Short mmCIF file of C-alpha atoms in Angstrom, two decimals:
data_model
loop_
_atom_site.label_atom_id
_atom_site.label_comp_id
_atom_site.label_asym_id
_atom_site.label_seq_id
_atom_site.Cartn_x
_atom_site.Cartn_y
_atom_site.Cartn_z
CA MET A 8 132.26 69.25 115.36
CA ALA A 9 133.14 65.60 113.66
CA ASN A 10 131.03 63.03 112.81
CA ALA A 11 130.67 59.54 113.83
CA ARG A 12 134.01 57.72 113.27
CA ILE A 13 134.55 53.71 112.43
CA LEU A 14 138.02 52.02 113.33
CA TYR A 15 137.21 48.79 111.98
CA ASN A 16 140.14 48.29 109.67
CA LEU A 17 142.31 46.59 112.59
CA ASP A 18 144.95 44.74 110.18
CA ALA A 19 148.71 46.28 110.22
CA TRP A 20 148.02 47.01 114.07
CA ASP A 21 147.11 43.14 115.46
CA ALA A 22 149.78 42.57 112.97
CA ALA A 23 152.69 44.29 114.98
CA THR A 24 155.64 43.06 116.84
CA ILE A 25 154.41 43.50 120.33
CA THR A 26 157.11 43.83 123.43
CA GLY A 27 155.79 44.31 126.79
CA SER A 28 158.16 45.30 129.65
CA SER A 29 156.54 42.70 132.21
CA GLN A 30 154.27 40.14 131.70
CA ALA A 31 152.78 37.99 134.93
CA ASN A 32 153.13 34.49 133.01
CA THR A 33 152.91 33.10 129.34
CA ASP A 34 148.89 33.34 129.63
CA LEU A 35 148.58 36.62 130.20
CA ALA A 36 151.45 38.04 127.68
CA ALA A 37 151.53 41.28 126.46
CA ALA A 38 150.62 39.71 122.80
CA ASN A 39 147.28 39.65 124.87
CA VAL A 40 146.14 43.01 123.53
CA VAL A 41 145.49 42.63 120.06
CA HIS A 42 143.36 39.38 120.93
CA ASP A 43 139.76 40.27 119.92
CA HIS A 44 138.66 39.40 123.69
CA VAL A 45 138.88 41.89 126.08
CA SER A 46 138.44 39.13 128.64
CA LYS A 47 142.34 38.01 127.51
CA PRO A 48 144.05 40.38 128.97
CA TRP A 49 148.24 41.73 129.09
CA ARG A 50 149.26 41.93 132.82
CA THR A 51 152.33 43.50 133.98
CA THR A 52 153.87 42.86 137.11
CA GLY A 53 154.26 46.01 138.83
CA LYS A 54 152.36 48.89 138.66
CA ALA A 55 154.94 51.95 138.93
CA SER A 56 156.79 51.59 135.51
CA GLU A 57 155.79 50.18 132.44
CA ASN A 58 155.46 50.12 129.44
CA ILE A 59 153.44 47.85 125.77
CA VAL A 60 156.02 48.79 122.59
CA PHE A 61 154.05 47.97 119.07
CA ASP A 62 156.47 47.45 115.89
CA LEU A 63 154.59 48.23 113.45
CA GLY A 64 157.65 46.91 110.26
CA SER A 65 157.12 50.25 108.45
CA ALA A 66 155.83 54.13 108.85
CA LYS A 67 151.76 53.26 109.64
CA GLN A 68 149.29 56.64 109.62
CA ILE A 69 146.90 55.87 113.00
CA THR A 70 144.26 58.40 113.47
CA MET A 71 143.17 56.72 116.57
CA PHE A 72 144.38 54.95 119.62
CA SER A 73 141.81 52.81 121.82
CA MET A 74 142.26 51.03 125.20
CA PHE A 75 139.39 49.23 126.84
CA VAL A 76 138.91 47.10 129.94
CA PHE A 77 141.73 48.12 132.23
CA ASN A 78 142.13 48.61 136.00
CA LEU A 79 144.28 51.63 135.79
CA THR A 80 143.40 54.38 138.11
CA SER A 81 141.57 58.00 137.56
CA SER A 82 145.82 58.90 139.19
CA ALA A 83 146.69 56.52 136.99
CA THR A 84 149.82 58.28 134.23
CA VAL A 85 149.16 56.87 130.37
CA THR A 86 151.30 58.08 127.38
CA LEU A 87 151.42 57.79 124.16
CA GLN A 88 154.48 57.72 122.16
CA ALA A 89 156.07 56.98 118.84
CA ASN A 90 159.28 56.97 117.04
CA ALA A 91 161.00 56.46 113.94
CA SER A 92 163.34 53.87 115.73
CA ASN A 93 162.79 51.53 118.67
CA SER A 94 164.58 54.30 120.87
CA TRP A 95 162.19 56.68 123.60
CA GLY A 96 165.04 58.59 125.25
CA SER A 97 163.31 61.36 123.30
CA PRO A 98 160.78 59.84 120.85
CA SER A 99 159.48 62.47 118.74
CA TYR A 100 155.62 61.53 119.04
CA SER A 101 154.46 61.92 122.64
CA GLN A 102 151.68 62.55 124.31
CA ALA A 103 149.75 62.67 127.57
CA LEU A 104 146.53 60.62 127.54
CA THR A 105 143.04 61.69 129.76
CA MET A 106 141.31 59.07 131.93
CA ALA A 107 138.25 59.78 131.37
CA THR A 108 134.96 58.94 134.21
CA ASN A 109 131.52 58.52 135.29
CA ALA A 110 128.96 61.00 137.46
CA ASP A 111 130.28 59.35 139.74
CA SER A 112 134.05 59.80 138.73
CA GLU A 113 134.33 56.34 138.73
CA VAL A 114 136.81 55.32 135.76
CA LEU A 115 135.37 53.96 132.27
CA GLN A 116 137.02 50.82 131.56
CA ARG A 117 137.99 52.26 127.64
CA LEU A 118 139.76 55.11 126.81
CA VAL A 119 139.63 57.42 123.16
CA TYR A 120 142.25 59.59 121.31
CA PHE A 121 142.16 61.16 118.59
CA LEU A 122 145.04 61.74 116.56
CA ASP A 123 147.13 61.82 112.93
CA GLN A 124 151.32 60.64 113.46
CA THR A 125 152.90 58.15 111.15
CA TYR A 126 155.60 55.83 112.75
CA ARG A 127 157.25 52.68 112.77
CA TYR A 128 157.81 52.77 116.80
CA TRP A 129 154.84 53.16 118.99
CA ARG A 130 155.07 52.92 123.11
CA VAL A 131 152.56 53.00 125.48
CA THR A 132 153.79 54.05 129.19
CA PHE A 133 151.89 53.04 131.91
CA ALA A 134 152.12 54.70 135.86
CA ASP A 135 149.46 53.57 138.92
CA ALA A 136 151.78 53.15 141.75
CA GLY A 137 148.59 54.38 144.07
CA ASN A 138 147.00 51.33 142.23
CA ALA A 139 145.22 49.03 144.46
CA ASP A 140 146.15 45.84 142.81
CA SER A 141 149.80 44.68 142.89
CA TYR A 142 150.08 44.57 138.72
CA LEU A 143 148.60 46.56 135.66
CA GLN A 144 145.73 44.73 133.18
CA ILE A 145 144.86 45.61 129.72
CA GLY A 146 142.08 43.92 127.74
CA ARG A 147 142.45 45.26 123.94
CA ILE A 148 144.42 48.08 122.39
CA ALA A 149 143.08 49.43 119.06
CA ALA A 150 144.71 51.47 116.75
CA GLY A 151 144.31 52.37 112.87
CA THR A 152 142.90 55.31 110.49
CA TYR A 153 138.81 55.82 111.65
CA TYR A 154 136.56 56.51 109.10
CA GLU A 155 134.54 59.81 108.95
CA ALA A 156 131.07 60.23 107.58
CA VAL A 157 129.54 62.15 105.82
CA ARG A 158 126.51 61.85 106.88
CA ASN A 159 126.72 61.97 110.64
CA ILE A 160 124.23 59.30 111.89
CA GLY A 161 120.38 60.56 112.63
CA GLN A 162 119.55 63.01 115.69
CA SER A 163 117.14 60.05 117.42
CA PHE A 164 120.06 57.98 118.00
CA SER A 165 119.23 55.33 121.17
CA ILE A 166 122.13 54.18 123.78
CA ASN A 167 120.62 51.10 125.98
CA MET A 168 122.88 49.65 129.22
CA ILE A 169 122.24 45.94 129.69
CA ASP A 170 123.16 43.98 132.62
CA PRO A 171 123.62 40.00 132.08
CA SER A 172 123.83 39.46 135.49
CA GLU A 173 122.66 35.87 136.03
CA GLY A 174 119.91 35.23 138.52
CA GLU A 175 116.33 34.00 139.09
CA LYS A 176 114.50 36.45 140.36
CA ALA A 177 111.56 35.19 143.37
CA PRO A 178 108.46 37.72 144.10
CA GLY A 179 109.82 38.91 147.53
CA ARG A 180 112.88 37.00 148.35
CA GLN A 181 116.37 38.50 147.62
CA THR A 182 117.67 37.04 144.82
CA PHE A 183 121.51 35.26 144.32
CA PHE A 184 123.29 36.84 141.23
CA ARG A 185 126.41 36.32 139.02
CA ALA A 186 126.92 39.78 138.61
CA ARG A 187 128.18 40.83 135.02
CA LYS A 188 129.82 43.75 133.45
CA ARG A 189 127.41 45.78 132.12
CA PHE A 190 127.41 46.96 128.76
CA ARG A 191 125.74 49.18 125.92
CA ARG A 192 123.95 49.09 122.72
CA ALA A 193 124.45 52.07 120.56
CA ASN A 194 121.27 52.16 117.69
CA ILE A 195 121.86 54.33 114.82
CA ALA A 196 121.00 55.11 111.77
CA PHE A 197 121.97 57.23 108.56
CA GLN A 198 119.70 59.03 106.46
CA LEU A 199 120.07 60.33 102.58
CA GLN A 200 124.06 59.44 102.76
CA ASN A 201 125.88 59.51 98.94
CA GLN A 202 126.90 57.26 96.51
CA THR A 203 130.45 57.55 98.47
CA GLN A 204 128.74 56.98 102.44
CA THR A 205 126.73 54.16 100.96
CA ASP A 206 130.02 52.20 98.82
CA LYS A 207 131.91 52.98 102.30
CA LEU A 208 129.52 51.20 104.58
CA SER A 209 129.74 48.18 102.41
CA ALA A 210 132.82 47.96 102.41
CA VAL A 211 133.18 48.18 106.15
CA MET A 212 130.26 45.44 106.80
CA GLU A 213 131.91 43.68 104.14
CA LYS A 214 135.54 43.26 106.80
CA VAL A 215 133.79 43.13 109.73
CA GLY A 216 130.82 41.38 109.36
CA ASN A 217 128.99 40.33 112.64
CA SER A 218 131.67 38.66 113.76
CA LYS A 219 134.86 41.11 114.33
CA PRO A 220 135.35 43.94 115.77
CA LEU A 221 135.13 47.80 115.81
CA VAL A 222 135.46 51.06 117.67
CA LEU A 223 132.26 53.27 117.40
CA SER A 224 133.11 56.73 118.62
CA LEU A 225 129.69 58.70 118.08
CA ASP A 226 131.13 62.07 119.23
CA PRO A 227 134.72 62.42 118.93
CA THR A 228 134.62 66.28 119.35
CA SER A 229 133.33 66.77 122.91
CA ARG A 230 132.79 62.87 124.50
CA PRO A 231 135.41 61.12 122.27
CA THR A 232 136.20 58.77 125.28
CA LYS A 233 132.80 58.47 127.14
CA ASP A 234 130.74 57.86 123.73
CA SER A 235 132.65 54.89 122.53
CA MET A 236 132.43 51.94 122.65
CA TYR A 237 135.06 48.48 121.15
CA CYS A 238 131.91 46.34 120.01
CA TYR A 239 130.24 44.06 117.42
CA LEU A 240 127.85 45.13 114.65
CA SER A 241 124.99 42.83 115.45
CA THR A 242 122.05 43.43 112.61
CA PRO A 243 123.05 43.39 109.01
CA LEU A 244 123.34 46.41 106.53
CA SER A 245 120.13 47.80 104.99
CA GLN A 246 120.65 50.43 102.56
CA THR A 247 117.81 51.56 100.73
CA HIS A 248 117.73 53.91 97.60
CA GLN A 249 116.01 57.28 98.13
CA PHE A 250 116.35 59.32 94.99
CA ILE A 251 118.80 59.33 92.35
CA GLY A 252 121.97 59.30 94.15
CA GLN A 253 120.68 59.16 98.02
CA TYR A 254 120.80 56.24 100.22
CA SER A 255 118.96 55.98 103.81
CA THR A 256 120.80 52.94 105.90
CA ALA A 257 118.69 50.77 108.35
CA MET A 258 119.16 50.74 112.03
CA LEU A 259 122.31 49.50 112.95
CA VAL A 260 123.27 48.04 116.73
CA PHE A 261 126.35 48.09 117.70
CA GLU A 262 126.87 46.13 121.12
CA GLU A 263 130.04 46.62 123.35
CA LYS A 264 132.21 43.80 124.63
CA THR A 265 133.15 44.42 128.23
CA GLU A 266 133.96 40.73 129.40
#
């Protein structure tokens, strides 16, 4: 099984020239899919056949593709494609992506897929004719090359789900809440990692700090979508030397962003 993976360097993907098949208005443009805020989405004018194309300027390796906060249904058809040119009659790479659902068969607002392809042009196609909305909406698309920890996270990691809905509770009375989207916090630590991993985690911290997003995948093999999140690191990086060439990383807290 693969160890935890982190997609943290989004520079090449976010710098792409982006073209959407349609957009509802200039505020809901296709370029919004690389905005750090998932609440700033791309919205199409239709739902039966839409697509978005990323021109990376030159061929770039992509090993992790992800989407977050969308209105797609479980019946949606999503296809990831890649090609050397902006021509899509018979692309060199084409992969149908599966919508993940929870235990109640409700669509999860995330989709994570691992691959290893190197192309300049990337396209995602969408078809969701049965959607109750008259449009499709995508909050964030992130892709690039992930880092996989050599020493995996400790088995005592935890995931907390939080409800930030706003309302003033009163004993014995019905409370009126302003509903907000639930989100998760993942608490993980690495024990007895080598110098190479220690240096890499330092590089990750230098890149994103506590102010830039990343994608964390805790179980890339068995639960690539379910146990992944678009998040920010909310704690310092604290690494302690244990003995020659071996370090431990104190608890890291990653907070998911869902709106």
